[in-house]
Amino acid sequence: MHVLRPDQRLAALPKPKLIPTSEFNLPPDDCLIVCAGFEDRSTGVIERVSPGSNFQVLIVDYLPFVAENRLEALTVLCKQRNLTHSSLTYDRQSPAGFGATLLSALEHIRGTIYLDVSAMSRLLIVQSICALAQRQRCFADCIVVYAEASEYPPTDTDVQKCLEKARENPIQNALLLSSGVFDVCIVPELSSTTIASTQSRLMYPSGQTS
């Protein structure tokens, strides 16, 4: 009996097909979930909405407040394109329970849900996807979209500068790795009762399991 490791099971799963597009034309019943992050690509999908589209937009507003976040820019774009829009808050210092909040905000949506992960943190992406999986229709009417940036920070020059500082002062290594981290948090809806690194099966050379 051969038991696949989690990474082997994931590698064997069929991958979603990537479909490049330069224009979005969605019907009124559809909803686009977009995050007001600080990157330029935060507005990339909204900027490519076809003229005359009239779908719904749910903007995720990040807390703690960061002046560079694109909440105002996304709101202006929605108004310019006559898109019905609303917002909900995601507190990065207290992220627990966001999945339930998201599902509540999507209760009235009858069309396809588009999840724009362009400016989302990895934790927010996981929480959002896990929440959508709990719906009665699950992923049947869900599509992940994202906008690619022409350049991603840090630049090679910035990295070289940080490496030079690290060689001069070892504490810079810790600053480089932990920059922007508020705290280590546990999200109950993503937690498990399984103890980390606990073996669930023990494989013997003969192929028997225990």
PDB file of C-alpha atoms in Angstrom:
ATOM      1  CA  MET A   1       0.000   0.000   0.000  1.00  0.00           C
ATOM      2  CA  HIS A   2       1.436   3.339  -1.062  1.00  0.00           C
ATOM      3  CA  VAL A   3       0.255   6.419   0.803  1.00  0.00           C
ATOM      4  CA  LEU A   4       0.793   9.721  -0.953  1.00  0.00           C
ATOM      5  CA  ARG A   5       2.186  12.655   0.949  1.00  0.00           C
ATOM      6  CA  PRO A   6       0.095  15.871   0.934  1.00  0.00           C
ATOM      7  CA  ASP A   7       2.476  17.524  -1.550  1.00  0.00           C
ATOM      8  CA  GLN A   8       2.197  14.509  -3.865  1.00  0.00           C
ATOM      9  CA  ARG A   9      -1.607  14.612  -3.710  1.00  0.00           C
ATOM     10  CA  LEU A  10      -1.571  18.328  -4.492  1.00  0.00           C
ATOM     11  CA  ALA A  11       0.838  17.824  -7.391  1.00  0.00           C
ATOM     12  CA  ALA A  12      -1.487  15.189  -8.861  1.00  0.00           C
ATOM     13  CA  LEU A  13      -4.558  17.448  -8.811  1.00  0.00           C
ATOM     14  CA  PRO A  14      -5.653  18.956 -12.157  1.00  0.00           C
ATOM     15  CA  LYS A  15      -4.535  22.574 -12.434  1.00  0.00           C
ATOM     16  CA  PRO A  16      -6.964  25.337 -13.421  1.00  0.00           C
ATOM     17  CA  LYS A  17      -6.535  26.696 -16.910  1.00  0.00           C
ATOM     18  CA  LEU A  18      -5.149  30.224 -17.177  1.00  0.00           C
ATOM     19  CA  ILE A  19      -7.092  32.374 -19.642  1.00  0.00           C
ATOM     20  CA  PRO A  20      -5.473  35.763 -20.416  1.00  0.00           C
ATOM     21  CA  THR A  21      -7.967  38.568 -21.004  1.00  0.00           C
ATOM     22  CA  SER A  22      -7.747  42.299 -21.558  1.00  0.00           C
ATOM     23  CA  GLU A  23     -11.420  43.149 -20.988  1.00  0.00           C
ATOM     24  CA  PHE A  24     -14.154  42.133 -18.528  1.00  0.00           C
ATOM     25  CA  ASN A  25     -17.825  42.212 -19.462  1.00  0.00           C
ATOM     26  CA  LEU A  26     -19.936  40.786 -16.638  1.00  0.00           C
ATOM     27  CA  PRO A  27     -23.751  40.653 -16.276  1.00  0.00           C
ATOM     28  CA  PRO A  28     -25.609  42.388 -13.399  1.00  0.00           C
ATOM     29  CA  ASP A  29     -25.981  39.240 -11.272  1.00  0.00           C
ATOM     30  CA  ASP A  30     -22.218  38.699 -11.091  1.00  0.00           C
ATOM     31  CA  CYS A  31     -19.967  40.001  -8.316  1.00  0.00           C
ATOM     32  CA  LEU A  32     -16.288  40.940  -8.278  1.00  0.00           C
ATOM     33  CA  ILE A  33     -14.462  40.756  -4.939  1.00  0.00           C
ATOM     34  CA  VAL A  34     -11.467  43.096  -5.035  1.00  0.00           C
ATOM     35  CA  CYS A  35      -8.970  44.052  -2.340  1.00  0.00           C
ATOM     36  CA  ALA A  36      -7.879  47.637  -1.725  1.00  0.00           C
ATOM     37  CA  GLY A  37      -4.166  46.923  -1.391  1.00  0.00           C
ATOM     38  CA  PHE A  38      -1.295  49.307  -1.998  1.00  0.00           C
ATOM     39  CA  GLU A  39       0.017  47.804  -5.271  1.00  0.00           C
ATOM     40  CA  ASP A  40      -0.755  49.317  -8.670  1.00  0.00           C
ATOM     41  CA  ARG A  41      -2.359  46.038  -9.740  1.00  0.00           C
ATOM     42  CA  SER A  42      -5.045  46.524  -7.079  1.00  0.00           C
ATOM     43  CA  THR A  43      -7.054  48.404  -9.694  1.00  0.00           C
ATOM     44  CA  GLY A  44      -5.934  46.353 -12.707  1.00  0.00           C
ATOM     45  CA  VAL A  45      -9.107  44.279 -13.099  1.00  0.00           C
ATOM     46  CA  ILE A  46     -11.555  47.160 -12.538  1.00  0.00           C
ATOM     47  CA  GLU A  47      -9.673  49.260 -15.088  1.00  0.00           C
ATOM     48  CA  ARG A  48     -10.372  46.595 -17.726  1.00  0.00           C
ATOM     49  CA  VAL A  49     -14.134  46.489 -17.272  1.00  0.00           C
ATOM     50  CA  SER A  50     -15.999  46.812 -20.559  1.00  0.00           C
ATOM     51  CA  PRO A  51     -18.051  50.012 -21.018  1.00  0.00           C
ATOM     52  CA  GLY A  52     -21.693  49.399 -20.147  1.00  0.00           C
ATOM     53  CA  SER A  53     -21.037  46.576 -17.661  1.00  0.00           C
ATOM     54  CA  ASN A  54     -23.257  46.702 -14.585  1.00  0.00           C
ATOM     55  CA  PHE A  55     -22.123  44.016 -12.148  1.00  0.00           C
ATOM     56  CA  GLN A  56     -21.615  44.280  -8.391  1.00  0.00           C
ATOM     57  CA  VAL A  57     -18.290  45.008  -6.708  1.00  0.00           C
ATOM     58  CA  LEU A  58     -17.356  44.062  -3.149  1.00  0.00           C
ATOM     59  CA  ILE A  59     -14.273  45.991  -1.993  1.00  0.00           C
ATOM     60  CA  VAL A  60     -12.213  44.558   0.872  1.00  0.00           C
ATOM     61  CA  ASP A  61     -10.794  47.430   2.944  1.00  0.00           C
ATOM     62  CA  TYR A  62      -7.614  46.592   4.862  1.00  0.00           C
ATOM     63  CA  LEU A  63      -6.975  47.537   8.472  1.00  0.00           C
ATOM     64  CA  PRO A  64      -4.776  48.866  10.040  1.00  0.00           C
ATOM     65  CA  PHE A  65      -5.054  51.921   7.795  1.00  0.00           C
ATOM     66  CA  VAL A  66      -2.282  52.458   5.262  1.00  0.00           C
ATOM     67  CA  ALA A  67      -2.366  55.679   3.266  1.00  0.00           C
ATOM     68  CA  GLU A  68      -1.051  53.924   0.158  1.00  0.00           C
ATOM     69  CA  ASN A  69      -4.005  51.518  -0.029  1.00  0.00           C
ATOM     70  CA  ARG A  70      -6.268  51.992  -3.054  1.00  0.00           C
ATOM     71  CA  LEU A  71      -9.697  52.116  -1.423  1.00  0.00           C
ATOM     72  CA  GLU A  72     -10.461  55.601  -2.732  1.00  0.00           C
ATOM     73  CA  ALA A  73      -9.135  54.770  -6.205  1.00  0.00           C
ATOM     74  CA  LEU A  74     -11.311  51.645  -6.427  1.00  0.00           C
ATOM     75  CA  THR A  75     -14.367  53.566  -5.229  1.00  0.00           C
ATOM     76  CA  VAL A  76     -13.794  56.280  -7.847  1.00  0.00           C
ATOM     77  CA  LEU A  77     -13.382  53.695 -10.613  1.00  0.00           C
ATOM     78  CA  CYS A  78     -16.654  52.010  -9.607  1.00  0.00           C
ATOM     79  CA  LYS A  79     -18.485  55.343  -9.707  1.00  0.00           C
ATOM     80  CA  GLN A  80     -16.988  56.238 -13.089  1.00  0.00           C
ATOM     81  CA  ARG A  81     -18.195  52.922 -14.511  1.00  0.00           C
ATOM     82  CA  ASN A  82     -21.594  53.060 -12.744  1.00  0.00           C
ATOM     83  CA  LEU A  83     -20.884  49.819 -10.889  1.00  0.00           C
ATOM     84  CA  THR A  84     -22.864  48.969  -7.762  1.00  0.00           C
ATOM     85  CA  HIS A  85     -20.294  48.668  -4.995  1.00  0.00           C
ATOM     86  CA  SER A  86     -20.034  48.045  -1.262  1.00  0.00           C
ATOM     87  CA  SER A  87     -17.180  47.357   1.136  1.00  0.00           C
ATOM     88  CA  LEU A  88     -16.263  45.237   4.136  1.00  0.00           C
ATOM     89  CA  THR A  89     -13.300  45.429   6.481  1.00  0.00           C
ATOM     90  CA  TYR A  90     -10.470  42.929   6.853  1.00  0.00           C
ATOM     91  CA  ASP A  91      -8.400  43.530   9.983  1.00  0.00           C
ATOM     92  CA  ARG A  92      -4.946  42.054   9.427  1.00  0.00           C
ATOM     93  CA  GLN A  93      -4.249  42.159  13.174  1.00  0.00           C
ATOM     94  CA  SER A  94      -7.451  40.265  13.956  1.00  0.00           C
ATOM     95  CA  PRO A  95      -8.360  38.225  10.853  1.00  0.00           C
ATOM     96  CA  ALA A  96     -10.388  35.467  12.544  1.00  0.00           C
ATOM     97  CA  GLY A  97     -13.980  35.115  11.359  1.00  0.00           C
ATOM     98  CA  PHE A  98     -13.576  36.955   8.065  1.00  0.00           C
ATOM     99  CA  GLY A  99     -14.861  33.951   6.121  1.00  0.00           C
ATOM    100  CA  ALA A 100     -18.266  34.187   7.783  1.00  0.00           C
ATOM    101  CA  THR A 101     -18.360  37.945   7.154  1.00  0.00           C
ATOM    102  CA  LEU A 102     -17.597  37.389   3.471  1.00  0.00           C
ATOM    103  CA  LEU A 103     -20.296  34.733   3.062  1.00  0.00           C
ATOM    104  CA  SER A 104     -22.834  37.031   4.700  1.00  0.00           C
ATOM    105  CA  ALA A 105     -21.962  39.806   2.226  1.00  0.00           C
ATOM    106  CA  LEU A 106     -22.410  37.390  -0.703  1.00  0.00           C
ATOM    107  CA  GLU A 107     -25.784  35.943   0.351  1.00  0.00           C
ATOM    108  CA  HIS A 108     -27.705  37.951  -2.244  1.00  0.00           C
ATOM    109  CA  ILE A 109     -25.384  37.138  -5.172  1.00  0.00           C
ATOM    110  CA  ARG A 110     -27.080  34.890  -7.742  1.00  0.00           C
ATOM    111  CA  GLY A 111     -24.495  35.008 -10.518  1.00  0.00           C
ATOM    112  CA  THR A 112     -20.810  34.157 -10.804  1.00  0.00           C
ATOM    113  CA  ILE A 113     -18.378  35.314  -8.122  1.00  0.00           C
ATOM    114  CA  TYR A 114     -15.006  36.595  -9.328  1.00  0.00           C
ATOM    115  CA  LEU A 115     -12.280  36.653  -6.673  1.00  0.00           C
ATOM    116  CA  ASP A 116      -9.562  39.167  -7.568  1.00  0.00           C
ATOM    117  CA  VAL A 117      -6.473  38.061  -5.617  1.00  0.00           C
ATOM    118  CA  SER A 118      -4.143  40.677  -7.146  1.00  0.00           C
ATOM    119  CA  ALA A 119      -3.664  42.670  -3.936  1.00  0.00           C
ATOM    120  CA  MET A 120      -4.677  40.094  -1.327  1.00  0.00           C
ATOM    121  CA  SER A 121      -2.361  38.704   1.316  1.00  0.00           C
ATOM    122  CA  ARG A 122      -1.833  34.938   1.248  1.00  0.00           C
ATOM    123  CA  LEU A 123      -3.881  34.524   4.419  1.00  0.00           C
ATOM    124  CA  LEU A 124      -6.779  36.520   2.970  1.00  0.00           C
ATOM    125  CA  ILE A 125      -6.691  34.416  -0.210  1.00  0.00           C
ATOM    126  CA  VAL A 126      -6.854  31.181   1.802  1.00  0.00           C
ATOM    127  CA  GLN A 127      -9.624  32.484   4.071  1.00  0.00           C
ATOM    128  CA  SER A 128     -11.672  33.670   1.086  1.00  0.00           C
ATOM    129  CA  ILE A 129     -11.316  30.415  -0.847  1.00  0.00           C
ATOM    130  CA  CYS A 130     -12.144  28.313   2.233  1.00  0.00           C
ATOM    131  CA  ALA A 131     -15.220  30.450   2.830  1.00  0.00           C
ATOM    132  CA  LEU A 132     -16.421  30.033  -0.774  1.00  0.00           C
ATOM    133  CA  ALA A 133     -15.957  26.262  -0.439  1.00  0.00           C
ATOM    134  CA  GLN A 134     -18.554  26.257   2.357  1.00  0.00           C
ATOM    135  CA  ARG A 135     -21.295  27.630   0.103  1.00  0.00           C
ATOM    136  CA  GLN A 136     -24.034  25.289  -1.107  1.00  0.00           C
ATOM    137  CA  ARG A 137     -22.827  25.840  -4.681  1.00  0.00           C
ATOM    138  CA  CYS A 138     -19.202  25.621  -3.532  1.00  0.00           C
ATOM    139  CA  PHE A 139     -16.881  26.557  -6.446  1.00  0.00           C
ATOM    140  CA  ALA A 140     -19.431  25.850  -9.197  1.00  0.00           C
ATOM    141  CA  ASP A 141     -19.816  29.565  -9.974  1.00  0.00           C
ATOM    142  CA  CYS A 142     -16.495  30.957  -8.709  1.00  0.00           C
ATOM    143  CA  ILE A 143     -13.564  32.217 -10.802  1.00  0.00           C
ATOM    144  CA  VAL A 144     -10.195  33.503  -9.558  1.00  0.00           C
ATOM    145  CA  VAL A 145      -8.807  36.500 -11.443  1.00  0.00           C
ATOM    146  CA  TYR A 146      -5.675  38.571 -11.005  1.00  0.00           C
ATOM    147  CA  ALA A 147      -3.693  41.322 -12.680  1.00  0.00           C
ATOM    148  CA  GLU A 148       0.032  40.928 -13.200  1.00  0.00           C
ATOM    149  CA  ALA A 149       2.427  43.772 -12.478  1.00  0.00           C
ATOM    150  CA  SER A 150       5.093  44.771 -14.982  1.00  0.00           C
ATOM    151  CA  GLU A 151       7.617  44.837 -12.124  1.00  0.00           C
ATOM    152  CA  TYR A 152       7.509  43.318  -8.647  1.00  0.00           C
ATOM    153  CA  PRO A 153       9.313  44.803  -5.631  1.00  0.00           C
ATOM    154  CA  PRO A 154      11.907  44.613  -4.322  1.00  0.00           C
ATOM    155  CA  THR A 155      14.124  45.537  -7.241  1.00  0.00           C
ATOM    156  CA  ASP A 156      17.477  43.847  -7.723  1.00  0.00           C
ATOM    157  CA  THR A 157      19.118  47.080  -6.572  1.00  0.00           C
ATOM    158  CA  ASP A 158      17.095  47.101  -3.333  1.00  0.00           C
ATOM    159  CA  VAL A 159      17.979  43.467  -2.640  1.00  0.00           C
ATOM    160  CA  GLN A 160      21.692  44.108  -3.158  1.00  0.00           C
ATOM    161  CA  LYS A 161      21.566  47.069  -0.784  1.00  0.00           C
ATOM    162  CA  CYS A 162      19.861  44.943   1.890  1.00  0.00           C
ATOM    163  CA  LEU A 163      22.407  42.155   1.445  1.00  0.00           C
ATOM    164  CA  GLU A 164      25.270  44.614   1.823  1.00  0.00           C
ATOM    165  CA  LYS A 165      23.742  45.992   5.040  1.00  0.00           C
ATOM    166  CA  ALA A 166      23.248  42.426   6.319  1.00  0.00           C
ATOM    167  CA  ARG A 167      26.918  41.683   5.830  1.00  0.00           C
ATOM    168  CA  GLU A 168      27.824  44.799   7.810  1.00  0.00           C
ATOM    169  CA  ASN A 169      25.200  44.270  10.529  1.00  0.00           C
ATOM    170  CA  PRO A 170      23.649  40.776  11.072  1.00  0.00           C
ATOM    171  CA  ILE A 171      20.532  42.261  12.693  1.00  0.00           C
ATOM    172  CA  GLN A 172      19.504  43.515   9.237  1.00  0.00           C
ATOM    173  CA  ASN A 173      18.713  39.902   8.301  1.00  0.00           C
ATOM    174  CA  ALA A 174      15.952  39.808  10.911  1.00  0.00           C
ATOM    175  CA  LEU A 175      14.624  43.191   9.797  1.00  0.00           C
ATOM    176  CA  LEU A 176      14.519  42.065   6.165  1.00  0.00           C
ATOM    177  CA  LEU A 177      12.623  38.866   6.999  1.00  0.00           C
ATOM    178  CA  SER A 178      10.152  40.366   9.479  1.00  0.00           C
ATOM    179  CA  SER A 179       9.383  43.720   7.861  1.00  0.00           C
ATOM    180  CA  GLY A 180       5.666  44.499   7.981  1.00  0.00           C
ATOM    181  CA  VAL A 181       4.792  41.551  10.273  1.00  0.00           C
ATOM    182  CA  PHE A 182       2.401  42.591  13.054  1.00  0.00           C
ATOM    183  CA  ASP A 183       2.128  39.382  15.057  1.00  0.00           C
ATOM    184  CA  VAL A 184       1.782  35.628  14.736  1.00  0.00           C
ATOM    185  CA  CYS A 185      -1.929  34.830  14.744  1.00  0.00           C
ATOM    186  CA  ILE A 186      -4.064  31.688  14.701  1.00  0.00           C
ATOM    187  CA  VAL A 187      -7.238  31.708  12.630  1.00  0.00           C
ATOM    188  CA  PRO A 188      -9.699  29.210  14.198  1.00  0.00           C
ATOM    189  CA  GLU A 189     -11.537  28.458  10.939  1.00  0.00           C
ATOM    190  CA  LEU A 190      -8.248  27.342   9.351  1.00  0.00           C
ATOM    191  CA  SER A 191      -6.900  25.488  12.389  1.00  0.00           C
ATOM    192  CA  SER A 192      -6.840  21.732  12.907  1.00  0.00           C
ATOM    193  CA  THR A 193      -6.851  19.466  15.945  1.00  0.00           C
ATOM    194  CA  THR A 194      -4.142  17.331  14.336  1.00  0.00           C
ATOM    195  CA  ILE A 195      -0.782  17.740  16.061  1.00  0.00           C
ATOM    196  CA  ALA A 196       1.904  19.021  13.726  1.00  0.00           C
ATOM    197  CA  SER A 197       4.305  16.384  12.360  1.00  0.00           C
ATOM    198  CA  THR A 198       2.205  13.554  13.795  1.00  0.00           C
ATOM    199  CA  GLN A 199       2.370  10.369  11.700  1.00  0.00           C
ATOM    200  CA  SER A 200      -0.979   8.970  10.683  1.00  0.00           C
ATOM    201  CA  ARG A 201       0.528   5.888   8.994  1.00  0.00           C
ATOM    202  CA  LEU A 202       3.785   4.025   9.465  1.00  0.00           C
ATOM    203  CA  MET A 203       5.113   2.252   6.357  1.00  0.00           C
ATOM    204  CA  TYR A 204       7.119  -0.927   6.741  1.00  0.00           C
ATOM    205  CA  PRO A 205       9.481  -2.257   4.039  1.00  0.00           C
ATOM    206  CA  SER A 206       7.025  -5.082   3.350  1.00  0.00           C
ATOM    207  CA  GLY A 207       4.340  -2.554   2.435  1.00  0.00           C
ATOM    208  CA  GLN A 208       2.231  -3.158   5.556  1.00  0.00           C
ATOM    209  CA  THR A 209       0.890  -0.195   7.466  1.00  0.00           C
ATOM    210  CA  SER A 210       0.268   0.360  11.138  1.00  0.00           C
TER     211      SER A 210
END
